[in-house]
mmCIF file with all atom_site columns, C-alpha atoms in Angstrom:
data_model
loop_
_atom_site.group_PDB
_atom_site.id
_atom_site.type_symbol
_atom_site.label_atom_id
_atom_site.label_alt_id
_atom_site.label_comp_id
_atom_site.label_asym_id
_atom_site.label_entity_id
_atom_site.label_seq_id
_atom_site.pdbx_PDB_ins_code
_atom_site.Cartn_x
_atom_site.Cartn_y
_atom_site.Cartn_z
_atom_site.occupancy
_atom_site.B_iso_or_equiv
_atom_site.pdbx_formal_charge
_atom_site.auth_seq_id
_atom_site.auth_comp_id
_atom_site.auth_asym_id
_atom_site.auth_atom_id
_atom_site.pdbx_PDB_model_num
ATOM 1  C CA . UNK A 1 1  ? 45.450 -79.460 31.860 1.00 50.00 ? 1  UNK A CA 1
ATOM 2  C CA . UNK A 1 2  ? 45.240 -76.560 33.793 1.00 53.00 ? 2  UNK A CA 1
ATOM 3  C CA . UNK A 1 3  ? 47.963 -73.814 34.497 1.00 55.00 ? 3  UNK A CA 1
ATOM 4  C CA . UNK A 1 4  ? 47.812 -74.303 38.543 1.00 54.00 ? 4  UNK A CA 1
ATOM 5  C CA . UNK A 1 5  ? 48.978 -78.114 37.769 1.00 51.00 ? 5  UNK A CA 1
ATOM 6  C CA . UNK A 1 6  ? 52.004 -76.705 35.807 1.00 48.00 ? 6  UNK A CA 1
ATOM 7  C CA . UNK A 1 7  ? 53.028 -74.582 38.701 1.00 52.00 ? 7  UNK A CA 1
ATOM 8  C CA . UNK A 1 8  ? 52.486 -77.017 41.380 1.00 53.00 ? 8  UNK A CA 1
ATOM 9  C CA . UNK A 1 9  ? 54.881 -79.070 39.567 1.00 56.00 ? 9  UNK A CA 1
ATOM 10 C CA . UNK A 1 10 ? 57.380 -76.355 38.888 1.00 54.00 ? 10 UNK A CA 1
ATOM 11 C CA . UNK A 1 11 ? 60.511 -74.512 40.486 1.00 60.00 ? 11 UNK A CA 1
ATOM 12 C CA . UNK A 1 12 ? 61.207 -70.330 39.365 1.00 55.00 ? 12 UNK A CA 1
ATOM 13 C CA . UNK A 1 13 ? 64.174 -69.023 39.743 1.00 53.00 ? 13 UNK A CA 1
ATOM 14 C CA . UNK A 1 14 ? 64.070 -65.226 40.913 1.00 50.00 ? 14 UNK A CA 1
ATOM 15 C CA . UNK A 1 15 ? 65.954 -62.768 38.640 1.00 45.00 ? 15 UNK A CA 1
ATOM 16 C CA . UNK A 1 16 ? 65.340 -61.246 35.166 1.00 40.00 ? 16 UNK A CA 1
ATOM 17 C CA . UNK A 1 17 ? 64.469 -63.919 33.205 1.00 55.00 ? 17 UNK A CA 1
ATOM 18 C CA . UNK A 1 18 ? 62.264 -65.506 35.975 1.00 64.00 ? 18 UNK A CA 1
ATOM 19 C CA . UNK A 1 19 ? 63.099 -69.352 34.571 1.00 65.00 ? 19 UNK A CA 1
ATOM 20 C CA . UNK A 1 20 ? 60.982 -72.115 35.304 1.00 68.00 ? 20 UNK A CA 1
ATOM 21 C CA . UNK A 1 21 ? 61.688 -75.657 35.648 1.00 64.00 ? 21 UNK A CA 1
ATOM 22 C CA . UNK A 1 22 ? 59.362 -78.672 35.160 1.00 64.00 ? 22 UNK A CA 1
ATOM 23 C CA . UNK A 1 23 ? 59.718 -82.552 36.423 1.00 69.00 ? 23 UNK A CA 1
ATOM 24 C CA . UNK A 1 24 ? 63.549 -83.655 35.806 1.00 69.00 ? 24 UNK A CA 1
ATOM 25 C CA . UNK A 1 25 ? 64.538 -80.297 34.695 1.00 66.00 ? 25 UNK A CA 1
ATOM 26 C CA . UNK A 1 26 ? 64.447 -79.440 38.325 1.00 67.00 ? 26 UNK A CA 1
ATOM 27 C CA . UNK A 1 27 ? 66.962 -82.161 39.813 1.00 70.00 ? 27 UNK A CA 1
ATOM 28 C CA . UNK A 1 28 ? 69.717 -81.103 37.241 1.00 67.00 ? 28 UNK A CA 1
ATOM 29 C CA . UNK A 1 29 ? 73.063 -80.441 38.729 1.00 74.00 ? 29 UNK A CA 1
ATOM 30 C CA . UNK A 1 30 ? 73.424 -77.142 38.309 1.00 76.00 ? 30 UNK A CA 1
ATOM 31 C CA . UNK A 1 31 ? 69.339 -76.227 38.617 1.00 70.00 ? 31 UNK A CA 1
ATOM 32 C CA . UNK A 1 32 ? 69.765 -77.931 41.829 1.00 73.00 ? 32 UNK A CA 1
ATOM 33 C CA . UNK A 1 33 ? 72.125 -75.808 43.687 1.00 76.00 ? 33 UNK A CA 1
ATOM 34 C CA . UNK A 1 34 ? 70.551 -72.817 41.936 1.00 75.00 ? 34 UNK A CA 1
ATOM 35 C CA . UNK A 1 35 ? 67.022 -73.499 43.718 1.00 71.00 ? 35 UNK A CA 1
ATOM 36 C CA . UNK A 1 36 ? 68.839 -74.794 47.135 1.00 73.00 ? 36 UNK A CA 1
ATOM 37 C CA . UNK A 1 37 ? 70.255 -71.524 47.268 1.00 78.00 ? 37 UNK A CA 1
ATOM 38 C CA . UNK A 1 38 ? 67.185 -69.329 46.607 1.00 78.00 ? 38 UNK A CA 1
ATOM 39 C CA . UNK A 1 39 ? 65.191 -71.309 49.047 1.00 76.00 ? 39 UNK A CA 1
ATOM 40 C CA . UNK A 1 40 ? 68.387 -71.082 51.435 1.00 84.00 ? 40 UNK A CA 1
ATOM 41 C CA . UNK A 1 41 ? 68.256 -67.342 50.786 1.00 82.00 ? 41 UNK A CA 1
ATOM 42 C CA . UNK A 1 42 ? 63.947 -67.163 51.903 1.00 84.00 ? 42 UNK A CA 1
ATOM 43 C CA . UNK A 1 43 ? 64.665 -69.189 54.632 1.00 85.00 ? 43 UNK A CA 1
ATOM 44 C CA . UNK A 1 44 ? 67.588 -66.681 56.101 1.00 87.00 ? 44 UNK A CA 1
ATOM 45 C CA . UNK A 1 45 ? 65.544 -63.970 54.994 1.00 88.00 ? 45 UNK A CA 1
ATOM 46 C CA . UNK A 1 46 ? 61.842 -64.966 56.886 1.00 86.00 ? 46 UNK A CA 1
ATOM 47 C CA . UNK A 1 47 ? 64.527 -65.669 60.176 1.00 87.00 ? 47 UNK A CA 1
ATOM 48 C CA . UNK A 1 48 ? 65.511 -61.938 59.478 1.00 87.00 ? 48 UNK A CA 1
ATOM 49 C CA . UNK A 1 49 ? 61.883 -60.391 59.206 1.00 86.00 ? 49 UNK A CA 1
ATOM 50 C CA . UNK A 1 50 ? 61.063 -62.773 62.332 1.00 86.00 ? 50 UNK A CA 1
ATOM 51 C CA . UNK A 1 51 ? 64.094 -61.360 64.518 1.00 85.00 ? 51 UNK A CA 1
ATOM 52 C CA . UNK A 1 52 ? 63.120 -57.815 63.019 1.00 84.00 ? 52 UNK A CA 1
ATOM 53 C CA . UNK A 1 53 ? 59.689 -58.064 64.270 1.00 81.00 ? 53 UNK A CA 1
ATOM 54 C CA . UNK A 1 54 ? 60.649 -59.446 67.643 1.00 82.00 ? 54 UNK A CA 1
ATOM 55 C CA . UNK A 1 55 ? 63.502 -56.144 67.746 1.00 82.00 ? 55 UNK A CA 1
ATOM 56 C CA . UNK A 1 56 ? 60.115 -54.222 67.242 1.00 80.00 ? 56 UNK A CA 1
ATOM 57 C CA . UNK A 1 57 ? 57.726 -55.378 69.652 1.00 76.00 ? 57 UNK A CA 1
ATOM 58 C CA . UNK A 1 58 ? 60.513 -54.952 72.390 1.00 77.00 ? 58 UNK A CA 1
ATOM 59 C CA . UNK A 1 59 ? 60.783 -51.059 70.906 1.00 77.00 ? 59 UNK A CA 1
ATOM 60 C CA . UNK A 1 60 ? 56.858 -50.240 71.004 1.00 81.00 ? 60 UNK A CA 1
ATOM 61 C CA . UNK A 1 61 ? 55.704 -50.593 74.758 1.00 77.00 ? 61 UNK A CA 1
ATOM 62 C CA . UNK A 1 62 ? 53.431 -48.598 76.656 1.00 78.00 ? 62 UNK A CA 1
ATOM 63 C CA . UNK A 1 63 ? 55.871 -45.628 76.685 1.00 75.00 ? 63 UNK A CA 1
ATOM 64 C CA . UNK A 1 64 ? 55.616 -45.558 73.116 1.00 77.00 ? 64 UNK A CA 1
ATOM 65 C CA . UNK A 1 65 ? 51.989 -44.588 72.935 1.00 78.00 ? 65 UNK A CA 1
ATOM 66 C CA . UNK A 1 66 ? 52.028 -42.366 75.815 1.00 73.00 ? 66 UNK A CA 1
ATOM 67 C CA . UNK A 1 67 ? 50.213 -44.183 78.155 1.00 76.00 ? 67 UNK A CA 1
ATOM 68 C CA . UNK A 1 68 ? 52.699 -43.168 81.122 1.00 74.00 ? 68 UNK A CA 1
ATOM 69 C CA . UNK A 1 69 ? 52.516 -39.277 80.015 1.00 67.00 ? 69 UNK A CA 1
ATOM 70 C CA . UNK A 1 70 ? 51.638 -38.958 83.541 1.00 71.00 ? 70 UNK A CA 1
ATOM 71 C CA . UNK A 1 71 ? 54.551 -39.700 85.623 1.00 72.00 ? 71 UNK A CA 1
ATOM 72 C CA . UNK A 1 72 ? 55.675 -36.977 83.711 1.00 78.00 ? 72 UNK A CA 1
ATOM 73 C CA . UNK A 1 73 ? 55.764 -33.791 85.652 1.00 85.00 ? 73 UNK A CA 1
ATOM 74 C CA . UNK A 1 74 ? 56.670 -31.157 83.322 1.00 86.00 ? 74 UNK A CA 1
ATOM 75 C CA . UNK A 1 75 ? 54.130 -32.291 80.664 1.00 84.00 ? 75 UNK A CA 1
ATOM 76 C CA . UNK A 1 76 ? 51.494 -32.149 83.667 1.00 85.00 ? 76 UNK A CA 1
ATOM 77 C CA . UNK A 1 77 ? 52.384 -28.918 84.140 1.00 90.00 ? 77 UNK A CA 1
ATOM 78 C CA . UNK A 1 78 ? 51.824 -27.509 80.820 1.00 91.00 ? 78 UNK A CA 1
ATOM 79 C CA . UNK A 1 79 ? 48.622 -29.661 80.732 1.00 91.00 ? 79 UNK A CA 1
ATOM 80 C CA . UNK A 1 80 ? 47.388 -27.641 83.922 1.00 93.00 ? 80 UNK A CA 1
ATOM 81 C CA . UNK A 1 81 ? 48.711 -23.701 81.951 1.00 96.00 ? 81 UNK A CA 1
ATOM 82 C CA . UNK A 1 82 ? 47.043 -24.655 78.828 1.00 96.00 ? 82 UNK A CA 1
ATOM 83 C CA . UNK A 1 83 ? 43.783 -26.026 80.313 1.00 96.00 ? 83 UNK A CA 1
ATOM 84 C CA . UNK A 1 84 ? 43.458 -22.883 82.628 1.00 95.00 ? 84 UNK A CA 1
ATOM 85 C CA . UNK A 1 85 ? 44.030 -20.900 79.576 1.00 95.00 ? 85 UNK A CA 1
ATOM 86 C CA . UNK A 1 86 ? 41.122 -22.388 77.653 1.00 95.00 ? 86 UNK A CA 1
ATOM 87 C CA . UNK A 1 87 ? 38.848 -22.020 80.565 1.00 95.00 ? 87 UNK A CA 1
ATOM 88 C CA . UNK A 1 88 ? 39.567 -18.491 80.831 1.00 93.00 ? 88 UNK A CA 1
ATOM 89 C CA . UNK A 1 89 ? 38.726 -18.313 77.272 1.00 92.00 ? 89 UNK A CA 1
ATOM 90 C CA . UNK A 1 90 ? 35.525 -19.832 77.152 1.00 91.00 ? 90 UNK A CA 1
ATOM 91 C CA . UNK A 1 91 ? 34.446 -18.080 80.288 1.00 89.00 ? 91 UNK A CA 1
ATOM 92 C CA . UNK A 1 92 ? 34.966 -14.795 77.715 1.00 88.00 ? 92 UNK A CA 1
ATOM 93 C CA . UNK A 1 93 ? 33.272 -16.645 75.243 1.00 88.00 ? 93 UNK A CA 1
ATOM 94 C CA . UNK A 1 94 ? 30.426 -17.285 77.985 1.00 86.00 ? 94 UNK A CA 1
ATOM 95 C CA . UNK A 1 95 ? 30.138 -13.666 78.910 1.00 85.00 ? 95 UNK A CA 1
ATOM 96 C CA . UNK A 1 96 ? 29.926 -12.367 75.822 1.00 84.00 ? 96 UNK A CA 1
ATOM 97 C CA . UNK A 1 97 ? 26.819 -14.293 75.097 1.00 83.00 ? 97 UNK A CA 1
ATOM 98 C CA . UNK A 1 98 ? 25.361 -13.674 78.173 1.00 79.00 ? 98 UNK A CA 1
ATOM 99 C CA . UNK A 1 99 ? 25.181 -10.242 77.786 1.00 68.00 ? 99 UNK A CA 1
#
């Protein structure tokens, strides 16, 4: 018999000792709760990643990337210094070769 039938049969337990339980092992009393509980735990914990991720994609828009750097007026200011600047420079740059 292979090893995926085992675990297709089985329940783990997370911790230390990383238990696993086969067939009727899994439906004892005390097993029982143990495994409700864990898969209590994922479930509360994937609703927590979901709500997380939700939380995030309301965060990250459009402003977030910078797509709306142009209603800013400041930043379109020191856009216009910086690109004057450059043009200046390569105009040098131009000259120099030129001559």
């Amino acid at each position: 018999m292979s090893n995926h039938c085992f675990e297709k049969d089985s329940s783990e337990l997370r911790g230390s000792s990383n238990y696993k339980y086969f067939g009727a092992a899994k439906n004892l009393k005390g097993v029982r709760e143990l495994l409700f509980k864990e898969n209590e735990d994922k479930k509360q914990l994937n609703i927590k990643k979901k709500k997380d991720a939700r939380n995030f994609e309301k965060v990250i828009n459009i402003h977030y990337f910078g797509y709306c750097d142009e209603a800013n007026e400041h930043l379109l200011q020191q856009e216009v210094k910086i690109q004057k600047k450059l043009e200046k420079m390569d105009l040098k740059i131009l000259k120099k070769y030129k001559h």
